[in-house]
């Protein structure tokens, strides 16, 4: 490879890292060198999940749950917001401060789906406003998007799982009708699943995130692309290059979708 193309590749890599908010990677400081790209670790205590008395399990035969789902699946946006704000369908309601329905352009082409609110989202009622949210904003910018403009951001669960643990299958199942309705109302052209909790719940699959990346999936006929969760990217430098590939794949997929719908 020529020196010119090497230089071009290096320059492109630098631009990518800058777009993702990862430059400068290192900065000399008095008393040593600190890695700027390294974000604070997210708390990761995962409390043992105990079945609680009186908590419904979605897998049980539960006519009341069916009626609740049917009602949600007929709601408009205002009704959804009110319903989520008052939701007591799973134990997450007991520890939440605010519910986080989602935010952005409800008529947008792009839907980003994360896992569930963290501490800052729980405090503000807005999705992705903490450190992971800042990285998500940079990822959007990297492909010419902007939060709220042609983009809606939602989560699998609308209440914060304590200690930032993953939502349980029952919690995700209780919340599922809300996201199903959001998607139905929004009719996005492309869904980006951020991380494995979003991917598993949307696609009802499993497998490694690596095996889900790089190809088009479908949710109710809508193309879905799976990429890393921004919180994971904050802790894992090497995955950022792969996330960039996913963003480029998403951008070219959207171009194809828009062209074919002309
Ligand atoms: N992580 C998520 O998955 N969603 C948020 O809203 C914030 C952090």
Short mmCIF file of C-alpha atoms and ligand atoms in Angstrom, two decimals:
data_model
loop_
_atom_site.label_atom_id
_atom_site.label_comp_id
_atom_site.label_asym_id
_atom_site.label_seq_id
_atom_site.Cartn_x
_atom_site.Cartn_y
_atom_site.Cartn_z
CA UNK A 1 0.00 0.00 0.00
CA UNK A 2 1.36 3.44 -0.91
CA UNK A 3 2.36 6.04 1.64
CA UNK A 4 -0.45 8.28 0.34
CA UNK A 5 -3.18 5.71 0.88
CA UNK A 6 -1.75 4.85 4.31
CA UNK A 7 -1.89 8.51 5.23
CA UNK A 8 -5.43 8.76 3.88
CA UNK A 9 -6.51 5.73 5.91
CA UNK A 10 -4.92 7.16 9.05
CA UNK A 11 -6.63 10.49 8.45
CA UNK A 12 -9.99 8.76 7.90
CA UNK A 13 -9.53 6.79 11.13
CA UNK A 14 -8.74 9.98 13.00
CA UNK A 15 -11.85 11.66 11.59
CA UNK A 16 -13.96 8.69 12.65
CA UNK A 17 -12.55 8.69 16.17
CA UNK A 18 -13.08 12.42 16.39
CA UNK A 19 -16.69 12.07 15.24
CA UNK A 20 -17.25 9.45 17.90
CA UNK A 21 -15.83 11.79 20.53
CA UNK A 22 -12.75 9.64 20.98
CA UNK A 23 -10.04 12.12 20.08
CA UNK A 24 -7.66 13.12 21.48
CA UNK A 25 -7.00 9.66 22.86
CA UNK A 26 -4.10 10.63 25.05
CA UNK A 27 -3.09 13.86 26.63
CA UNK A 28 0.05 14.50 28.66
CA UNK A 29 -0.72 15.94 32.09
CA UNK A 30 1.40 17.03 34.95
CA UNK A 31 2.02 13.89 37.00
CA UNK A 32 1.43 11.43 34.22
CA UNK A 33 -0.67 10.52 31.28
CA UNK A 34 -4.41 10.02 31.51
CA UNK A 35 -6.51 8.18 29.02
CA UNK A 36 -9.19 10.67 28.08
CA UNK A 37 -11.25 8.28 26.03
CA UNK A 38 -11.78 6.08 29.04
CA UNK A 39 -15.13 6.96 30.55
CA UNK A 40 -16.02 6.31 34.16
CA UNK A 41 -17.09 2.72 34.68
CA UNK A 42 -20.82 2.20 34.94
CA UNK A 43 -21.89 0.59 38.20
CA UNK A 44 -22.41 -3.07 37.53
CA UNK A 45 -23.68 -4.69 40.69
CA UNK A 46 -26.37 -7.03 39.55
CA UNK A 47 -28.62 -7.92 42.45
CA UNK A 48 -30.02 -11.41 42.49
CA UNK A 49 -33.50 -11.28 41.05
CA UNK A 50 -35.97 -12.71 43.53
CA UNK A 51 -39.51 -13.54 42.53
CA UNK A 52 -41.70 -11.10 44.43
CA UNK A 53 -45.09 -11.97 45.85
CA UNK A 54 -47.92 -10.51 43.83
CA UNK A 55 -45.82 -9.78 40.75
CA UNK A 56 -47.33 -11.06 37.56
CA UNK A 57 -45.29 -13.19 35.23
CA UNK A 58 -46.03 -12.52 31.61
CA UNK A 59 -45.54 -16.12 30.69
CA UNK A 60 -48.43 -17.07 32.94
CA UNK A 61 -51.87 -17.29 31.49
CA UNK A 62 -53.10 -13.86 32.52
CA UNK A 63 -56.30 -12.45 30.99
CA UNK A 64 -55.85 -9.11 32.81
CA UNK A 65 -52.45 -8.78 31.19
CA UNK A 66 -53.97 -9.54 27.81
CA UNK A 67 -56.56 -6.80 28.34
CA UNK A 68 -53.87 -4.35 29.41
CA UNK A 69 -51.84 -5.12 26.27
CA UNK A 70 -54.88 -4.73 24.05
CA UNK A 71 -55.60 -1.31 25.54
CA UNK A 72 -52.01 -0.15 25.09
CA UNK A 73 -52.01 -1.34 21.50
CA UNK A 74 -54.86 1.09 20.75
CA UNK A 75 -53.33 4.17 22.40
CA UNK A 76 -52.19 7.38 20.76
CA UNK A 77 -48.97 9.15 21.83
CA UNK A 78 -50.59 11.21 24.59
CA UNK A 79 -52.34 8.18 26.00
CA UNK A 80 -49.10 6.22 25.87
CA UNK A 81 -47.26 8.90 27.83
CA UNK A 82 -49.98 9.05 30.48
CA UNK A 83 -50.16 5.28 30.70
CA UNK A 84 -46.39 4.88 31.07
CA UNK A 85 -46.27 7.61 33.71
CA UNK A 86 -48.83 5.76 35.80
CA UNK A 87 -47.63 2.24 35.02
CA UNK A 88 -47.40 -0.17 37.97
CA UNK A 89 -47.29 -3.36 35.92
CA UNK A 90 -43.89 -4.54 37.16
CA UNK A 91 -41.67 -4.00 40.22
CA UNK A 92 -39.55 -1.36 38.45
CA UNK A 93 -42.29 1.19 39.27
CA UNK A 94 -41.32 0.99 42.94
CA UNK A 95 -37.78 2.24 42.52
CA UNK A 96 -38.17 4.67 39.63
CA UNK A 97 -38.13 8.45 39.98
CA UNK A 98 -39.48 9.22 36.50
CA UNK A 99 -40.64 7.10 33.63
CA UNK A 100 -38.84 7.49 30.30
CA UNK A 101 -41.19 6.92 27.39
CA UNK A 102 -38.75 8.07 24.70
CA UNK A 103 -38.00 11.29 22.89
CA UNK A 104 -37.50 12.72 19.45
CA UNK A 105 -39.37 12.94 16.20
CA UNK A 106 -42.36 10.59 16.30
CA UNK A 107 -42.57 10.85 12.51
CA UNK A 108 -38.87 10.21 11.99
CA UNK A 109 -37.34 7.59 9.71
CA UNK A 110 -34.88 6.40 12.36
CA UNK A 111 -35.70 4.64 15.61
CA UNK A 112 -32.89 3.92 18.07
CA UNK A 113 -33.77 1.45 20.81
CA UNK A 114 -31.70 1.15 23.97
CA UNK A 115 -32.06 -1.01 27.04
CA UNK A 116 -33.56 1.11 29.80
CA UNK A 117 -33.06 4.36 31.67
CA UNK A 118 -29.97 4.89 33.81
CA UNK A 119 -29.61 7.22 36.78
CA UNK A 120 -29.65 10.47 34.82
CA UNK A 121 -32.51 9.36 32.60
CA UNK A 122 -34.46 8.32 35.71
CA UNK A 123 -33.89 11.79 37.16
CA UNK A 124 -34.81 13.73 34.02
CA UNK A 125 -37.36 11.54 32.24
CA UNK A 126 -35.34 11.80 28.99
CA UNK A 127 -33.61 8.88 27.26
CA UNK A 128 -29.84 8.77 26.82
CA UNK A 129 -28.84 11.95 28.59
CA UNK A 130 -25.91 10.49 30.58
CA UNK A 131 -22.41 9.64 29.28
CA UNK A 132 -23.79 6.93 26.99
CA UNK A 133 -26.19 9.52 25.60
CA UNK A 134 -23.35 11.87 24.77
CA UNK A 135 -21.68 9.10 22.81
CA UNK A 136 -24.98 8.29 21.11
CA UNK A 137 -25.25 11.94 20.07
CA UNK A 138 -21.75 11.70 18.56
CA UNK A 139 -22.70 8.51 16.76
CA UNK A 140 -25.74 10.27 15.31
CA UNK A 141 -23.62 13.23 14.23
CA UNK A 142 -21.14 10.86 12.59
CA UNK A 143 -23.80 9.82 10.08
CA UNK A 144 -25.35 13.25 9.67
CA UNK A 145 -28.21 12.78 12.14
CA UNK A 146 -29.32 14.79 15.12
CA UNK A 147 -31.36 13.77 18.13
CA UNK A 148 -34.94 14.85 17.63
CA UNK A 149 -34.58 15.51 13.92
CA UNK A 150 -35.92 12.56 11.94
CA UNK A 151 -34.78 10.39 14.89
CA UNK A 152 -36.70 8.94 17.83
CA UNK A 153 -34.98 7.29 20.78
CA UNK A 154 -36.75 4.71 22.95
CA UNK A 155 -35.88 1.90 25.31
CA UNK A 156 -36.97 -1.67 25.96
CA UNK A 157 -38.08 -0.75 29.50
CA UNK A 158 -39.40 2.65 30.50
CA UNK A 159 -38.30 2.55 34.15
CA UNK A 160 -34.79 2.29 35.50
CA UNK A 161 -33.69 -1.16 36.63
CA UNK A 162 -32.05 -0.63 40.05
CA UNK A 163 -28.26 -0.46 40.00
CA UNK A 164 -28.34 -0.30 36.19
CA UNK A 165 -28.79 -4.05 35.97
CA UNK A 166 -30.33 -5.51 32.84
CA UNK A 167 -34.13 -5.70 32.85
CA UNK A 168 -35.43 -9.17 33.58
CA UNK A 169 -37.41 -11.06 30.94
CA UNK A 170 -40.62 -10.38 32.89
CA UNK A 171 -39.92 -6.66 33.18
CA UNK A 172 -39.16 -6.47 29.47
CA UNK A 173 -42.31 -8.45 28.66
CA UNK A 174 -44.47 -6.16 30.84
CA UNK A 175 -43.11 -3.13 29.01
CA UNK A 176 -43.17 -4.66 25.53
CA UNK A 177 -46.66 -3.44 24.50
CA UNK A 178 -45.48 0.16 24.92
CA UNK A 179 -42.62 -0.24 22.47
CA UNK A 180 -44.77 -2.28 20.11
CA UNK A 181 -47.28 0.59 20.08
CA UNK A 182 -44.55 3.23 19.68
CA UNK A 183 -43.22 1.40 16.64
CA UNK A 184 -46.69 0.97 15.19
CA UNK A 185 -47.48 4.67 15.61
CA UNK A 186 -44.11 5.79 14.34
CA UNK A 187 -43.58 3.37 11.45
CA UNK A 188 -39.83 4.05 11.26
CA UNK A 189 -37.96 3.10 8.10
CA UNK A 190 -35.05 1.65 10.05
CA UNK A 191 -34.57 0.50 13.64
CA UNK A 192 -31.15 0.48 15.30
CA UNK A 193 -30.96 -1.92 18.24
CA UNK A 194 -28.37 -0.68 20.71
CA UNK A 195 -26.87 -3.66 22.50
CA UNK A 196 -27.98 -7.18 23.13
CA UNK A 197 -30.95 -6.46 25.42
CA UNK A 198 -32.54 -4.34 22.68
CA UNK A 199 -31.60 -6.86 20.00
CA UNK A 200 -32.87 -9.92 21.89
CA UNK A 201 -36.15 -8.29 22.82
CA UNK A 202 -36.86 -6.87 19.38
CA UNK A 203 -35.78 -9.91 17.44
CA UNK A 204 -36.72 -12.59 19.98
CA UNK A 205 -33.38 -14.18 19.34
CA UNK A 206 -30.19 -14.83 21.17
CA UNK A 207 -26.61 -15.42 20.14
CA UNK A 208 -23.65 -13.14 20.49
CA UNK A 209 -23.91 -9.51 19.52
CA UNK A 210 -21.10 -10.19 17.05
CA UNK A 211 -23.27 -12.75 15.28
CA UNK A 212 -26.18 -10.29 15.03
CA UNK A 213 -24.14 -7.36 13.68
CA UNK A 214 -23.53 -6.67 10.01
CA UNK A 215 -26.77 -8.01 8.61
CA UNK A 216 -30.33 -6.85 8.22
CA UNK A 217 -32.97 -8.28 10.53
CA UNK A 218 -36.68 -7.55 10.44
CA UNK A 219 -39.12 -6.46 13.10
CA UNK A 220 -42.71 -6.50 11.82
CA UNK A 221 -41.37 -5.96 8.32
CA UNK A 222 -39.14 -3.05 9.37
CA UNK A 223 -35.37 -3.48 8.81
CA UNK A 224 -33.35 -3.69 12.03
CA UNK A 225 -29.59 -3.22 12.42
CA UNK A 226 -27.86 -4.34 15.59
CA UNK A 227 -24.88 -2.51 17.04
CA UNK A 228 -23.13 -2.11 20.35
CA UNK A 229 -24.71 -0.22 23.22
CA UNK A 230 -22.95 3.14 23.69
CA UNK A 231 -22.30 2.31 27.38
CA UNK A 232 -20.37 -0.76 26.22
CA UNK A 233 -18.46 1.35 23.71
CA UNK A 234 -17.43 3.70 26.50
CA UNK A 235 -15.69 0.79 28.20
CA UNK A 236 -14.39 -0.99 25.15
CA UNK A 237 -12.14 0.89 22.75
CA UNK A 238 -11.67 -1.85 20.10
CA UNK A 239 -15.44 -2.15 19.58
CA UNK A 240 -15.62 1.46 18.44
CA UNK A 241 -14.20 0.71 15.01
CA UNK A 242 -16.84 -2.01 14.63
CA UNK A 243 -19.53 0.42 15.75
CA UNK A 244 -18.39 2.75 12.99
CA UNK A 245 -18.84 -0.08 10.46
CA UNK A 246 -22.38 -0.56 11.81
CA UNK A 247 -23.12 3.15 11.46
CA UNK A 248 -21.90 3.13 7.86
CA UNK A 249 -24.02 0.05 7.20
CA UNK A 250 -27.03 1.82 8.72
CA UNK A 251 -26.44 4.93 6.65
CA UNK A 252 -26.14 3.01 3.38
CA UNK A 253 -29.18 0.88 4.27
CA UNK A 254 -31.24 4.03 4.82
CA UNK A 255 -30.05 5.43 1.48
CA UNK A 256 -31.20 2.24 -0.24
CA UNK A 257 -34.54 2.31 1.56
CA UNK A 258 -35.14 5.94 0.61
CA UNK A 259 -34.13 5.35 -3.00
CA UNK A 260 -36.35 2.32 -3.35
CA UNK A 261 -39.34 4.18 -1.90
CA UNK A 262 -39.09 7.00 -4.49
N1 LIG B 1 -28.93 3.39 28.44
C1 LIG B 1 -30.04 2.99 27.78
O1 LIG B 1 -30.11 1.87 27.29
N2 LIG B 1 -31.03 3.84 27.65
C2 LIG B 1 -31.00 5.07 28.14
O2 LIG B 1 -31.96 5.82 27.99
C3 LIG B 1 -29.83 5.47 28.82
C4 LIG B 1 -28.81 4.62 28.96
#
